[in-house]
Coordinates of C-alpha atoms in Angstrom, one line a residue:
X1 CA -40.9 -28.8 -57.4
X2 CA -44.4 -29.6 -56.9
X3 CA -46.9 -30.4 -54.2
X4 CA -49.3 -33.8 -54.6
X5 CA -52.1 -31.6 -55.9
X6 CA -50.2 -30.7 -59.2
X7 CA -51.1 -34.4 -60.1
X8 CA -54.5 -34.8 -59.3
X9 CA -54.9 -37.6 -62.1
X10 CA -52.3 -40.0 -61.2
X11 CA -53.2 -43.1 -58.2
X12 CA -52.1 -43.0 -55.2
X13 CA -48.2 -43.2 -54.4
X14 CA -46.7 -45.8 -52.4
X15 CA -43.5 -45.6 -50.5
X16 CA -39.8 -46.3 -51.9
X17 CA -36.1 -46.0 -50.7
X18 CA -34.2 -43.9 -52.7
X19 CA -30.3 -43.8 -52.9
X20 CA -28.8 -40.4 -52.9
X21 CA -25.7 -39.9 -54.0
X22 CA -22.5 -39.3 -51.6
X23 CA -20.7 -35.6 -51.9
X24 CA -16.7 -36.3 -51.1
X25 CA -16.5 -32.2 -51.0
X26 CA -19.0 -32.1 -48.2
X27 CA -17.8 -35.6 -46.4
X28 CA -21.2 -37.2 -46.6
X29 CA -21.7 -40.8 -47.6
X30 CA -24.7 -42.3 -49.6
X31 CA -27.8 -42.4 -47.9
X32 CA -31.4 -43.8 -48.5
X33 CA -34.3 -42.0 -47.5
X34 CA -37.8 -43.2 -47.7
X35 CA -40.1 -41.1 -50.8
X36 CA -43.2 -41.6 -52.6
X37 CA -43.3 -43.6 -55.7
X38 CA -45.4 -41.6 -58.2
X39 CA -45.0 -43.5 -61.4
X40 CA -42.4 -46.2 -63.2
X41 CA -41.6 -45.6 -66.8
X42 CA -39.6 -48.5 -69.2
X43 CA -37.1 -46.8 -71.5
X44 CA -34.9 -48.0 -74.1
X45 CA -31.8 -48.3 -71.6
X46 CA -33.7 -49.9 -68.3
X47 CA -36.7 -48.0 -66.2
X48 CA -37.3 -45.2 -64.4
X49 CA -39.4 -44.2 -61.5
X50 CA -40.7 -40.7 -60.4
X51 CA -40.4 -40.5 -57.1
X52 CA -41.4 -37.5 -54.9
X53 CA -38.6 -36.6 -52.3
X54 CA -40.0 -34.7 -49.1
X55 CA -38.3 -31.3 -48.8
X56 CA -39.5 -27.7 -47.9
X57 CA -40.1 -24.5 -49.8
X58 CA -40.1 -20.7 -49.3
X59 CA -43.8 -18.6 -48.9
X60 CA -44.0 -15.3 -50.2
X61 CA -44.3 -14.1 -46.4
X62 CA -41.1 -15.7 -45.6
X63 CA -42.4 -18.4 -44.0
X64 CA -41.7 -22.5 -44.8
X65 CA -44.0 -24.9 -45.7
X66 CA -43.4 -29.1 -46.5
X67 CA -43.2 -30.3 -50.2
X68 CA -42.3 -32.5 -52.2
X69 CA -39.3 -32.4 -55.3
X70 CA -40.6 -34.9 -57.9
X71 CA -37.2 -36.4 -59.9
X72 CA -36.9 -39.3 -62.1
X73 CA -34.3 -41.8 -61.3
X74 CA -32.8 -44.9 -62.6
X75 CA -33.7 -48.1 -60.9
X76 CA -32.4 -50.5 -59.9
X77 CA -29.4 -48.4 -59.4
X78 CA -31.4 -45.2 -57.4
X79 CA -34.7 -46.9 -55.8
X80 CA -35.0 -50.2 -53.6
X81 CA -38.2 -51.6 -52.3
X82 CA -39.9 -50.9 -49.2
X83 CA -40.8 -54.4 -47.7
X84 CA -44.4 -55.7 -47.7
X85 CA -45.3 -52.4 -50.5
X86 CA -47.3 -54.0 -53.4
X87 CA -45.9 -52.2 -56.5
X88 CA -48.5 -53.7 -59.1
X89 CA -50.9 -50.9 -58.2
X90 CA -48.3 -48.0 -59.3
X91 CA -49.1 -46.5 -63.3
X92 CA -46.4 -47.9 -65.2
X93 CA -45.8 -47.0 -68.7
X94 CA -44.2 -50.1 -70.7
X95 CA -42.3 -49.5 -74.3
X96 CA -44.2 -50.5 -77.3
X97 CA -42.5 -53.2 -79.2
X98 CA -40.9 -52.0 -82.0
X99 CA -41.9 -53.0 -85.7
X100 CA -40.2 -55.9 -87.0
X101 CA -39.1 -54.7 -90.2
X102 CA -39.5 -56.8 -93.2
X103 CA -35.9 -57.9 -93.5
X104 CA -36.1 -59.1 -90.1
X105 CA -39.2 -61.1 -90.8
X106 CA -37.1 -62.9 -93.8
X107 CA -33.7 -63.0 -92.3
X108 CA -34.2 -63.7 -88.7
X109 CA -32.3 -61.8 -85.8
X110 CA -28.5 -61.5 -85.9
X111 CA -26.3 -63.8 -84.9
X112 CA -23.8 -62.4 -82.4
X113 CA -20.4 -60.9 -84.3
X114 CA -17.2 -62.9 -84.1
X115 CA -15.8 -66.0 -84.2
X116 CA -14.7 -68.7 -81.7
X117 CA -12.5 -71.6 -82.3
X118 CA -12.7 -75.2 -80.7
X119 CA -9.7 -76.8 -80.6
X120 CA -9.5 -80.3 -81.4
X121 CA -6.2 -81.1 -80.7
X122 CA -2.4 -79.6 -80.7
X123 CA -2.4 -77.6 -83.4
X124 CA -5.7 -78.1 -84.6
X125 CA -9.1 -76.7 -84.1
X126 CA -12.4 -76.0 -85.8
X127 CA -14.2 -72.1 -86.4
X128 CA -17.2 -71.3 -85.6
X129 CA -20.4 -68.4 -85.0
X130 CA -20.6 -68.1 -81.8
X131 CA -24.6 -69.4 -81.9
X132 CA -23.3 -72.5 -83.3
X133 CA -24.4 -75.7 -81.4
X134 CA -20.7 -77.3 -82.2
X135 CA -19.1 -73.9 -80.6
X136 CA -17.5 -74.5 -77.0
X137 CA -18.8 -72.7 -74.1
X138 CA -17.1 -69.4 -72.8
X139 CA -14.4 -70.1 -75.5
X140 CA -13.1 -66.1 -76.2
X141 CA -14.6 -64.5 -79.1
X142 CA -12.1 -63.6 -81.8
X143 CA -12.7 -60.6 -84.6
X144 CA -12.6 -61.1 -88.0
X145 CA -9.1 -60.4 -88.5
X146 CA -7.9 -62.9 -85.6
X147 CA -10.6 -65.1 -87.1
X148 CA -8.7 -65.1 -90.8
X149 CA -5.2 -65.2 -88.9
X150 CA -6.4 -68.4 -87.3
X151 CA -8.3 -70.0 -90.4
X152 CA -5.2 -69.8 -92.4
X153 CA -3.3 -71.9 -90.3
X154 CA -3.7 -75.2 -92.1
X155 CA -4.9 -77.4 -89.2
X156 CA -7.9 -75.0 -88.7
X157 CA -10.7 -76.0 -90.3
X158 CA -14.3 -73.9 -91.0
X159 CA -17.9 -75.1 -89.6
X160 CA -19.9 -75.5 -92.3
X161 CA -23.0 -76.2 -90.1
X162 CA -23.0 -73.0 -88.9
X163 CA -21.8 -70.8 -92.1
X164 CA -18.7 -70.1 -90.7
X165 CA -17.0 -71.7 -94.1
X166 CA -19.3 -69.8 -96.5
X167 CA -18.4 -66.3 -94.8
X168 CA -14.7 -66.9 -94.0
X169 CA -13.6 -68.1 -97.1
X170 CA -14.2 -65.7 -99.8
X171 CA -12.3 -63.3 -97.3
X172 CA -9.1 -65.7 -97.1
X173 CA -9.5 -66.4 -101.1
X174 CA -11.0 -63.7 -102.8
X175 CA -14.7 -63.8 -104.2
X176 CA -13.2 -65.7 -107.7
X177 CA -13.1 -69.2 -106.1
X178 CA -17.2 -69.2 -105.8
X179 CA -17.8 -69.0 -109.5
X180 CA -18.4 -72.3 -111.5
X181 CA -16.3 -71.1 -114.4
X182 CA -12.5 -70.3 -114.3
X183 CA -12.0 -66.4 -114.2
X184 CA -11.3 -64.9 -117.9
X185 CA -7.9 -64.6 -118.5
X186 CA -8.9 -62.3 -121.9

């Protein structure tokens, strides 16, 4: 717990609604209750905001005296605005862009895994990456096995545009087929 003098340093809060959580064993519901916003911090899985809840604590003579219990929660799902509150002004620590590795830099970013096939007709369609630009639209992705199940149906044929032919096809035929010579039969 700590009082707004522990952080001398930081600018000035502004005010937030924070959710908290219902309690079936007590009966209560979720509630919002209007806190300071102390800081916003961008992690790897969304952001979070330090907020400072109001709340009392104990003096050594026994007495009671108003604080504040500083927590970091998730937003969107734990904090909602406060309307007409500018938020620029609050410190906000951002992520640093990670390094682009090298292989990155040569290769590109990943296509997304899977496979999805446009039918053409009754009995037979066409494979593709999902990134393809021939690909249909919310078609469902298939795995790789469901991918090879469907390619060796012989009215399936494989995109070539999108590489779907050159990574399918060793898997259906073996790795032999891609060598100019005949395999040695010595």
């Amino acid at each position: 717990m700590t009082t707004p003098s522990d952080d001398a340093a930081e600018s000035a809060p502004v005010p937030v609604r924070v959710v908290l959580p219902a309690d079936p064993l007590l009966g209560t519901e979720q509630q919002e209750v209007v806190a300071r916003l102390w800081k916003r911090r961008q992690t790897e899985t969304g952001w979070a905001y330090l907020v400072g809840l109001p709340s009392y604590r104990d003096l050594e003579g026994g007495g009671v005296e108003a604080a504040e219990y500083r927590v970091w929660v998730r937003a969107p799902d734990h904090v909602r605005p406060v309307d007409g509150v500018d938020y620029d002004q609050v410190a906000t620590e951002r992520l640093e862009p990670s390094p682009t590795s090298v292989v990155r830099e040569v290769l590109g970013e990943r296509r997304p895994s899977g496979w999805v096939l446009a039918k053409v007709r009754e009995g037979r369609g066409v494979l593709h990456a999902p990134d393809c630009e021939e690909a249909p639209q919310g078609a469902p992705l298939l795995g790789v096995e469901q991918a090879l199940n469907v390619a060796e149906n012989p009215g399936t044929r494989l995109c070539t545009l999108c590489g779907a032919a050159q990574e399918l096809t060793p898997l259906l035929r073996g790795f032999d087929h891609i060598t100019d010579s005949a395999p040695d039969d010595s």
